[in-house]
């Protein structure tokens, strides 16, 4: 099929690459000329593992190109995806201005030569399916006042569930595909588009292996409104699950339990599952906070106050602040101290800094007159560019970061940090304090390397007693 994807961000570029890899002919459109120029040169505007290879393979299979010309691309397409940003407004509401511009532009570019499906992949509040339909219709009407009746189209909602850092695998081997559609023809078009993905008959691209347990993918057909709610409900639940793990970890710290052991015990329950149970400095990223706020806003519009959603936001904010408290407990005075942030990206394997806990910590520590240093293997150039206001001294390496620091804070659990020589880091510091905000390191190893170690929900002091108890139990 001929497909247009509007928006070449984290979602649009990966979606376009995967659809072309599956054999569709894809054109990716963006208003940002710099991004389009980069993609045309064979460069990726974002850091996402396997994306460049996938784009190259996609070009040789279905074919993929990049343009700023929405009109030309829509005119030739059967399916048009909207994957533009829906960032939060100060009120918590989703900013729909990009979505509105895209939908109107699609309408203005349509003619009567074929039936088209406009698919919304951006995360949007309930009711946006109807809004997109109205805006496309208005666009058609403005551009074709006389012939607008012959131009026919359907609207679908197809929420995206990919995770940055493993977006290629998530898109090629999804847990499910959700399609909200108001009519049978639109749903059939979407089934046709996703047939190769559902059947999983394609050869996996190198480096993006198909999970061994993978069978056919379930395509869940729903109403437009349900599809929109599914996305918000899923994100709100995942954020709540992490928040719950953090709450339990905070209680663990007080009673002398080991949160990782508690989470392992909980996660083995098949009703709960082990994923998203890692306590830490709180979640971040472009979606959870934005989507929960948008859902709260929608609920309020309907006179409903969701206490659980609000609590999720509050618990997460408190979790970030907990890092400052831990530093205060260790150092007492933060003024004039040097704190090193190990990791800036909101999670490993991405350069995305949207709502990253590191930004909160850098800001808060600077307000408290502490000096902030940071090292991240990928996200430092993005941070420099996007947040020139932050007073951060960027470092060449983790060792450079540790040099003369009063404390190190693990903010992002990059795998390569596990290879660091902890003894060397501890020796380079003014005071070897490690606040492991991701429970990345073993407390025993960190302490053996000379660190005063604090994790999240971990009680190193109670560990000798626990080990003794385990030994006695074995004996
Ligand atoms: N990033 C994720 O992990 C993720 C996961 C699931 C869903 N989502 C949702 O997907 C949507 C896109 O997210 P993203 O992270 O890819 O955003 P992004 O900010 O990385 O990319 C959006 C792109 O859209 C472009 N754009 C804006 N208006 C345009 C227009 N009128 N015409 C053409 N291009 C336009 C921008 O220039 C930008 O390149 C959001 O609604 C987000 O909530 C994101």
PDB file of N, CA and C and ligand atoms in Angstrom, residues 5-13 29-32 35 46 70 82-87 97-103 121-124 159-164 231 235 286-287 290-291 346 352 354, ligand 1:
ATOM      1  N   UNK A   5       3.461   9.059   6.369  1.00  0.00           N
ATOM      2  CA  UNK A   5       3.554   9.205   7.822  1.00  0.00           C
ATOM      3  C   UNK A   5       3.922  10.661   8.095  1.00  0.00           C
ATOM      4  N   UNK A   6       3.054  11.362   8.817  1.00  0.00           N
ATOM      5  CA  UNK A   6       3.317  12.782   9.109  1.00  0.00           C
ATOM      6  C   UNK A   6       3.948  12.905  10.490  1.00  0.00           C
ATOM      7  N   UNK A   7       5.152  13.497  10.544  1.00  0.00           N
ATOM      8  CA  UNK A   7       5.905  13.604  11.791  1.00  0.00           C
ATOM      9  C   UNK A   7       7.047  12.605  11.761  1.00  0.00           C
ATOM     10  N   UNK A   8       8.284  13.112  11.766  1.00  0.00           N
ATOM     11  CA  UNK A   8       9.430  12.189  11.756  1.00  0.00           C
ATOM     12  C   UNK A   8      10.157  12.242  13.099  1.00  0.00           C
ATOM     13  N   UNK A   9       9.381  12.110  14.173  1.00  0.00           N
ATOM     14  CA  UNK A   9       9.980  12.034  15.509  1.00  0.00           C
ATOM     15  C   UNK A   9      10.223  10.584  15.872  1.00  0.00           C
ATOM     16  N   UNK A  10      10.222  10.300  17.163  1.00  0.00           N
ATOM     17  CA  UNK A  10      10.506   8.957  17.667  1.00  0.00           C
ATOM     18  C   UNK A  10       9.486   7.954  17.125  1.00  0.00           C
ATOM     19  N   UNK A  11       8.225   8.360  17.041  1.00  0.00           N
ATOM     20  CA  UNK A  11       7.187   7.417  16.596  1.00  0.00           C
ATOM     21  C   UNK A  11       7.109   7.351  15.072  1.00  0.00           C
ATOM     22  N   UNK A  12       7.053   8.515  14.421  1.00  0.00           N
ATOM     23  CA  UNK A  12       6.842   8.551  12.974  1.00  0.00           C
ATOM     24  C   UNK A  12       7.965   7.882  12.196  1.00  0.00           C
ATOM     25  N   UNK A  13       9.213   8.152  12.575  1.00  0.00           N
ATOM     26  CA  UNK A  13      10.339   7.590  11.816  1.00  0.00           C
ATOM     27  C   UNK A  13      10.365   6.071  11.944  1.00  0.00           C
ATOM     28  N   UNK A  29       6.743  12.663   6.164  1.00  0.00           N
ATOM     29  CA  UNK A  29       6.633  14.116   5.974  1.00  0.00           C
ATOM     30  C   UNK A  29       6.883  14.830   7.295  1.00  0.00           C
ATOM     31  N   UNK A  30       7.619  15.922   7.250  1.00  0.00           N
ATOM     32  CA  UNK A  30       7.779  16.753   8.443  1.00  0.00           C
ATOM     33  C   UNK A  30       7.863  18.208   8.006  1.00  0.00           C
ATOM     34  N   UNK A  31       7.464  19.099   8.927  1.00  0.00           N
ATOM     35  CA  UNK A  31       7.608  20.520   8.647  1.00  0.00           C
ATOM     36  C   UNK A  31       9.037  20.986   8.960  1.00  0.00           C
ATOM     37  N   UNK A  32       9.765  20.171   9.727  1.00  0.00           N
ATOM     38  CA  UNK A  32      11.127  20.521  10.129  1.00  0.00           C
ATOM     39  C   UNK A  32      12.104  20.131   9.008  1.00  0.00           C
ATOM     40  N   UNK A  35      15.311  18.095   9.925  1.00  0.00           N
ATOM     41  CA  UNK A  35      15.119  16.654  10.132  1.00  0.00           C
ATOM     42  C   UNK A  35      15.022  15.929   8.794  1.00  0.00           C
ATOM     43  N   UNK A  46      17.248  11.199  15.520  1.00  0.00           N
ATOM     44  CA  UNK A  46      17.201  10.793  16.932  1.00  0.00           C
ATOM     45  C   UNK A  46      18.160   9.627  17.151  1.00  0.00           C
ATOM     46  N   UNK A  70       3.608  17.857   2.010  1.00  0.00           N
ATOM     47  CA  UNK A  70       2.478  17.036   2.468  1.00  0.00           C
ATOM     48  C   UNK A  70       1.499  16.758   1.332  1.00  0.00           C
ATOM     49  N   UNK A  82      -0.970  10.138  11.160  1.00  0.00           N
ATOM     50  CA  UNK A  82      -0.571  11.365  11.866  1.00  0.00           C
ATOM     51  C   UNK A  82       0.245  10.922  13.083  1.00  0.00           C
ATOM     52  N   UNK A  83       1.519  11.335  13.134  1.00  0.00           N
ATOM     53  CA  UNK A  83       2.387  10.963  14.268  1.00  0.00           C
ATOM     54  C   UNK A  83       3.116  12.206  14.761  1.00  0.00           C
ATOM     55  N   UNK A  84       2.377  13.304  14.878  1.00  0.00           N
ATOM     56  CA  UNK A  84       2.987  14.561  15.334  1.00  0.00           C
ATOM     57  C   UNK A  84       2.938  14.619  16.859  1.00  0.00           C
ATOM     58  N   UNK A  85       3.679  15.540  17.440  1.00  0.00           N
ATOM     59  CA  UNK A  85       3.720  15.663  18.895  1.00  0.00           C
ATOM     60  C   UNK A  85       2.408  16.204  19.450  1.00  0.00           C
ATOM     61  N   UNK A  86       2.107  15.779  20.690  1.00  0.00           N
ATOM     62  CA  UNK A  86       0.937  16.327  21.403  1.00  0.00           C
ATOM     63  C   UNK A  86       1.415  16.728  22.806  1.00  0.00           C
ATOM     64  N   UNK A  87       2.333  17.702  22.877  1.00  0.00           N
ATOM     65  CA  UNK A  87       2.945  18.034  24.183  1.00  0.00           C
ATOM     66  C   UNK A  87       1.937  18.664  25.140  1.00  0.00           C
ATOM     67  N   UNK A  97      -2.414  21.603  18.606  1.00  0.00           N
ATOM     68  CA  UNK A  97      -2.230  22.481  17.446  1.00  0.00           C
ATOM     69  C   UNK A  97      -1.501  21.772  16.287  1.00  0.00           C
ATOM     70  N   UNK A  98      -0.543  20.872  16.607  1.00  0.00           N
ATOM     71  CA  UNK A  98       0.181  20.167  15.530  1.00  0.00           C
ATOM     72  C   UNK A  98      -0.750  19.180  14.831  1.00  0.00           C
ATOM     73  N   UNK A  99      -1.558  18.504  15.664  1.00  0.00           N
ATOM     74  CA  UNK A  99      -2.513  17.532  15.130  1.00  0.00           C
ATOM     75  C   UNK A  99      -3.519  18.246  14.220  1.00  0.00           C
ATOM     76  N   UNK A 100      -3.980  19.410  14.674  1.00  0.00           N
ATOM     77  CA  UNK A 100      -4.984  20.149  13.902  1.00  0.00           C
ATOM     78  C   UNK A 100      -4.418  20.595  12.556  1.00  0.00           C
ATOM     79  N   UNK A 101      -3.174  21.104  12.597  1.00  0.00           N
ATOM     80  CA  UNK A 101      -2.550  21.564  11.345  1.00  0.00           C
ATOM     81  C   UNK A 101      -2.385  20.391  10.382  1.00  0.00           C
ATOM     82  N   UNK A 102      -1.958  19.236  10.936  1.00  0.00           N
ATOM     83  CA  UNK A 102      -1.748  18.065  10.071  1.00  0.00           C
ATOM     84  C   UNK A 102      -3.081  17.610   9.463  1.00  0.00           C
ATOM     85  N   UNK A 103      -4.132  17.531  10.277  1.00  0.00           N
ATOM     86  CA  UNK A 103      -5.428  17.027   9.788  1.00  0.00           C
ATOM     87  C   UNK A 103      -5.996  17.951   8.701  1.00  0.00           C
ATOM     88  N   UNK A 121      -2.001   8.264  15.074  1.00  0.00           N
ATOM     89  CA  UNK A 121      -1.080   7.486  15.919  1.00  0.00           C
ATOM     90  C   UNK A 121      -0.573   8.330  17.095  1.00  0.00           C
ATOM     91  N   UNK A 122      -0.754   9.639  16.998  1.00  0.00           N
ATOM     92  CA  UNK A 122      -0.380  10.490  18.132  1.00  0.00           C
ATOM     93  C   UNK A 122      -1.281  10.124  19.311  1.00  0.00           C
ATOM     94  N   UNK A 123      -0.770  10.314  20.525  1.00  0.00           N
ATOM     95  CA  UNK A 123      -1.601  10.060  21.702  1.00  0.00           C
ATOM     96  C   UNK A 123      -2.479  11.287  21.933  1.00  0.00           C
ATOM     97  N   UNK A 124      -3.778  11.084  21.824  1.00  0.00           N
ATOM     98  CA  UNK A 124      -4.687  12.237  21.880  1.00  0.00           C
ATOM     99  C   UNK A 124      -5.858  11.961  22.806  1.00  0.00           C
ATOM    100  N   UNK A 159      -3.296   3.691  18.352  1.00  0.00           N
ATOM    101  CA  UNK A 159      -2.310   4.157  19.330  1.00  0.00           C
ATOM    102  C   UNK A 159      -0.999   3.384  19.259  1.00  0.00           C
ATOM    103  N   UNK A 160       0.058   4.073  19.635  1.00  0.00           N
ATOM    104  CA  UNK A 160       1.403   3.496  19.570  1.00  0.00           C
ATOM    105  C   UNK A 160       1.861   3.102  20.973  1.00  0.00           C
ATOM    106  N   UNK A 161       2.475   1.908  21.078  1.00  0.00           N
ATOM    107  CA  UNK A 161       2.925   1.441  22.396  1.00  0.00           C
ATOM    108  C   UNK A 161       4.436   1.239  22.459  1.00  0.00           C
ATOM    109  N   UNK A 162       5.173   1.676  21.421  1.00  0.00           N
ATOM    110  CA  UNK A 162       6.620   1.405  21.408  1.00  0.00           C
ATOM    111  C   UNK A 162       7.319   2.092  22.572  1.00  0.00           C
ATOM    112  N   UNK A 163       8.434   1.508  22.971  1.00  0.00           N
ATOM    113  CA  UNK A 163       9.285   2.119  23.992  1.00  0.00           C
ATOM    114  C   UNK A 163      10.545   2.632  23.322  1.00  0.00           C
ATOM    115  N   UNK A 164      10.922   3.870  23.609  1.00  0.00           N
ATOM    116  CA  UNK A 164      12.183   4.373  23.067  1.00  0.00           C
ATOM    117  C   UNK A 164      13.312   3.485  23.585  1.00  0.00           C
ATOM    118  N   UNK A 231      -4.868   3.630  25.104  1.00  0.00           N
ATOM    119  CA  UNK A 231      -3.513   4.186  25.201  1.00  0.00           C
ATOM    120  C   UNK A 231      -3.301   4.899  26.545  1.00  0.00           C
ATOM    121  N   UNK A 235      -0.791   3.591  29.676  1.00  0.00           N
ATOM    122  CA  UNK A 235       0.309   4.398  30.199  1.00  0.00           C
ATOM    123  C   UNK A 235       0.096   4.759  31.671  1.00  0.00           C
ATOM    124  N   UNK A 286       8.613  11.361  27.632  1.00  0.00           N
ATOM    125  CA  UNK A 286       7.663  12.269  26.992  1.00  0.00           C
ATOM    126  C   UNK A 286       6.223  11.859  27.201  1.00  0.00           C
ATOM    127  N   UNK A 287       5.975  10.657  27.718  1.00  0.00           N
ATOM    128  CA  UNK A 287       4.596  10.156  27.686  1.00  0.00           C
ATOM    129  C   UNK A 287       3.881  10.085  29.031  1.00  0.00           C
ATOM    130  N   UNK A 290       2.760  13.469  30.744  1.00  0.00           N
ATOM    131  CA  UNK A 290       1.877  14.181  29.810  1.00  0.00           C
ATOM    132  C   UNK A 290       0.530  13.455  29.684  1.00  0.00           C
ATOM    133  N   UNK A 291       0.590  12.138  29.546  1.00  0.00           N
ATOM    134  CA  UNK A 291      -0.650  11.394  29.312  1.00  0.00           C
ATOM    135  C   UNK A 291      -1.527  11.334  30.568  1.00  0.00           C
ATOM    136  N   UNK A 346      16.273  10.018  30.014  1.00  0.00           N
ATOM    137  CA  UNK A 346      15.249   9.578  30.959  1.00  0.00           C
ATOM    138  C   UNK A 346      15.267   8.064  31.145  1.00  0.00           C
ATOM    139  N   UNK A 352      16.548  10.916  24.550  1.00  0.00           N
ATOM    140  CA  UNK A 352      15.376  11.722  24.901  1.00  0.00           C
ATOM    141  C   UNK A 352      15.491  12.231  26.335  1.00  0.00           C
ATOM    142  N   UNK A 354      13.044  14.455  27.562  1.00  0.00           N
ATOM    143  CA  UNK A 354      11.776  15.054  27.966  1.00  0.00           C
ATOM    144  C   UNK A 354      11.368  14.529  29.348  1.00  0.00           C
TER     145      UNK A 354
HETATM  146  N1  LIG B   1       8.016   8.888  21.978  1.00  0.00           N
HETATM  147  C1  LIG B   1       7.389   7.818  22.404  1.00  0.00           C
HETATM  148  O1  LIG B   1       7.979   6.931  23.034  1.00  0.00           O
HETATM  149  C2  LIG B   1       5.921   7.642  22.130  1.00  0.00           C
HETATM  150  C3  LIG B   1       5.340   6.377  22.337  1.00  0.00           C
HETATM  151  C4  LIG B   1       3.977   6.217  22.068  1.00  0.00           C
HETATM  152  C5  LIG B   1       3.223   7.298  21.639  1.00  0.00           C
HETATM  153  N2  LIG B   1       3.817   8.526  21.467  1.00  0.00           N
HETATM  154  C6  LIG B   1       2.980   9.623  20.972  1.00  0.00           C
HETATM  155  O2  LIG B   1       3.268   9.794  19.593  1.00  0.00           O
HETATM  156  C7  LIG B   1       3.208  11.186  19.239  1.00  0.00           C
HETATM  157  C8  LIG B   1       4.541  11.602  18.625  1.00  0.00           C
HETATM  158  O3  LIG B   1       5.544  11.465  19.599  1.00  0.00           O
HETATM  159  P1  LIG B   1       7.102  11.626  19.260  1.00  0.00           P
HETATM  160  O4  LIG B   1       7.845  11.291  20.503  1.00  0.00           O
HETATM  161  O5  LIG B   1       7.394  10.914  18.013  1.00  0.00           O
HETATM  162  O6  LIG B   1       7.156  13.212  18.999  1.00  0.00           O
HETATM  163  P2  LIG B   1       8.375  14.063  18.397  1.00  0.00           P
HETATM  164  O7  LIG B   1       8.258  15.392  19.025  1.00  0.00           O
HETATM  165  O8  LIG B   1       9.636  13.287  18.506  1.00  0.00           O
HETATM  166  O9  LIG B   1       8.029  14.175  16.833  1.00  0.00           O
HETATM  167  C9  LIG B   1       6.944  14.887  16.330  1.00  0.00           C
HETATM  168  C10 LIG B   1       7.317  15.372  14.944  1.00  0.00           C
HETATM  169  O10 LIG B   1       6.161  15.930  14.313  1.00  0.00           O
HETATM  170  C11 LIG B   1       6.588  17.028  13.517  1.00  0.00           C
HETATM  171  N3  LIG B   1       5.432  17.870  13.193  1.00  0.00           N
HETATM  172  C12 LIG B   1       4.726  18.689  14.000  1.00  0.00           C
HETATM  173  N4  LIG B   1       3.710  19.267  13.316  1.00  0.00           N
HETATM  174  C13 LIG B   1       3.777  18.795  12.061  1.00  0.00           C
HETATM  175  C14 LIG B   1       2.984  18.985  10.889  1.00  0.00           C
HETATM  176  N5  LIG B   1       1.904  19.783  10.894  1.00  0.00           N
HETATM  177  N6  LIG B   1       3.342  18.369   9.751  1.00  0.00           N
HETATM  178  C15 LIG B   1       4.421  17.549   9.728  1.00  0.00           C
HETATM  179  N7  LIG B   1       5.191  17.307  10.811  1.00  0.00           N
HETATM  180  C16 LIG B   1       4.868  17.920  11.966  1.00  0.00           C
HETATM  181  C17 LIG B   1       7.645  17.696  14.353  1.00  0.00           C
HETATM  182  O11 LIG B   1       8.479  18.536  13.591  1.00  0.00           O
HETATM  183  C18 LIG B   1       8.374  16.472  14.926  1.00  0.00           C
HETATM  184  O12 LIG B   1       9.449  16.088  14.088  1.00  0.00           O
HETATM  185  C19 LIG B   1       2.853  11.925  20.521  1.00  0.00           C
HETATM  186  O13 LIG B   1       1.467  12.110  20.576  1.00  0.00           O
HETATM  187  C20 LIG B   1       3.298  10.959  21.610  1.00  0.00           C
HETATM  188  O14 LIG B   1       2.555  11.118  22.799  1.00  0.00           O
HETATM  189  C21 LIG B   1       5.146   8.706  21.688  1.00  0.00           C
END
